[in-house]
CSV table of C-alpha atoms in Angstrom, one decimal:
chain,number,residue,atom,x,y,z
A,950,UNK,CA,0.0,0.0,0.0
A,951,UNK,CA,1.3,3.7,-0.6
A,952,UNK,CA,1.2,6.0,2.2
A,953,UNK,CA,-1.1,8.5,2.3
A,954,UNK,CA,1.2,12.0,2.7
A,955,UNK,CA,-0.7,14.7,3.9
A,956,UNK,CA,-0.1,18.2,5.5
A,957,UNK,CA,3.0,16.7,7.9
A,958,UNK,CA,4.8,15.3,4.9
A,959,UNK,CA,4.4,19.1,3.2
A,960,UNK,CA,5.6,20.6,6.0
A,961,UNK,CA,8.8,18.3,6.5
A,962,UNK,CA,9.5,18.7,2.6
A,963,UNK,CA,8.8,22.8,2.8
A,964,UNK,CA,11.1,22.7,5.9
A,965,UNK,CA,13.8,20.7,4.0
A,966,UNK,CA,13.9,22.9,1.1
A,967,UNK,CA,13.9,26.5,3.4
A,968,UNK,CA,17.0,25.0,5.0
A,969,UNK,CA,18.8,24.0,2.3
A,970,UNK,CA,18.0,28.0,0.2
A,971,UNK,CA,18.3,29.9,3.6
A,972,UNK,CA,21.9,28.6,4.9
A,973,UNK,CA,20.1,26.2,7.5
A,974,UNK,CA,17.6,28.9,8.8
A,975,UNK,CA,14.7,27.4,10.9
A,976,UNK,CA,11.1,27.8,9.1
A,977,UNK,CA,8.7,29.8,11.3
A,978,UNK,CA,5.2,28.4,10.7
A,979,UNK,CA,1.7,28.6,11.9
A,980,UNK,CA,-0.1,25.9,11.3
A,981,UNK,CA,-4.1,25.7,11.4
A,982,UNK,CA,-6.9,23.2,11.1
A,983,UNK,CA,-7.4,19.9,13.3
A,984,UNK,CA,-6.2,19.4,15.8
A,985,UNK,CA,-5.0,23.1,16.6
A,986,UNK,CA,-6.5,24.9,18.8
A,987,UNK,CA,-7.2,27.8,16.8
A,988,UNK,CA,-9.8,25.9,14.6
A,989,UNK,CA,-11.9,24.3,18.0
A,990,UNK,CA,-12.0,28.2,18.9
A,991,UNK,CA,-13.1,29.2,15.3
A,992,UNK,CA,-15.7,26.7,15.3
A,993,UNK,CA,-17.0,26.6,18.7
A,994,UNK,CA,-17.4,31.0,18.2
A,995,UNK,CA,-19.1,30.1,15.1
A,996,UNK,CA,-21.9,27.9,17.1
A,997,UNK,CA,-22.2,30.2,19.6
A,998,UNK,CA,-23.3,32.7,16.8
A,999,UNK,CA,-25.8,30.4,15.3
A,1000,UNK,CA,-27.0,29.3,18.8
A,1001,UNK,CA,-27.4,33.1,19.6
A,1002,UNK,CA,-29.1,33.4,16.2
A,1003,UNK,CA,-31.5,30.8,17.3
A,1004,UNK,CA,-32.3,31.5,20.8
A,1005,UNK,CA,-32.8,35.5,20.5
A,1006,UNK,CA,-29.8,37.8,22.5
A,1007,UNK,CA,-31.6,37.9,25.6
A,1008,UNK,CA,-31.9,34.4,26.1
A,1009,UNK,CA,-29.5,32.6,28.4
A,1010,UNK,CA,-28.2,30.0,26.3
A,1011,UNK,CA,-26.7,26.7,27.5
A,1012,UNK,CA,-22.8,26.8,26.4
A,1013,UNK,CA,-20.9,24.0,24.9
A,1014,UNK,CA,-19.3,21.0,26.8
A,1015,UNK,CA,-17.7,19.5,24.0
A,1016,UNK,CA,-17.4,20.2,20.1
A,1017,UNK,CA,-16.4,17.2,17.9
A,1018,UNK,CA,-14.2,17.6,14.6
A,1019,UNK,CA,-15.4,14.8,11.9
A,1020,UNK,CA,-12.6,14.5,9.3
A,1021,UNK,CA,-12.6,13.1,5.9
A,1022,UNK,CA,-10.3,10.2,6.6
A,1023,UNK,CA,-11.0,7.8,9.7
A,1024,UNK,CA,-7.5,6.7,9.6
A,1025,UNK,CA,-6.1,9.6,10.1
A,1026,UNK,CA,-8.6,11.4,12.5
A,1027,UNK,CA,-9.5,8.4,14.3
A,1028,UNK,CA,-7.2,6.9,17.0
């Protein structure tokens, strides 16, 4: 079977190739999406906003215990 490569491999190749044109200079990089925190945040503000949507402003709305990412590959997400 092939591997699948996915962001990870990308990033070890991009990495790879800004050492070898910057002299050996580390790569600074952000990286978004599962399972950084910075996409739970977006998506959990963007239910709030539908939820607030739904229940009018001045109702007290029950806030979120847990908010579950589905992925597209089971292999990967799933462990």
């Amino acid at each position: 079977a092939v591997p699948r490569f996915g962001q990870g491999a990308f990033l070890e190749c991009l990495s790879a190739l800004w050492r070898r044109v910057s002299g050996g200079g580390a790569l600074q990089v952000t990286e978004y999406g599962k399972p950084h925190p910075v996409q739970y945040q977006a998506a959990e503000q963007m239910l709030t906003n539908i939820q607030t949507g739904m229940n009018g402003r001045d109702h007290n709305s029950v806030g979120m215990g847990r908010i579950y990412m589905i992925g597209d590959n089971p292999a990967a997400d799933v462990r």
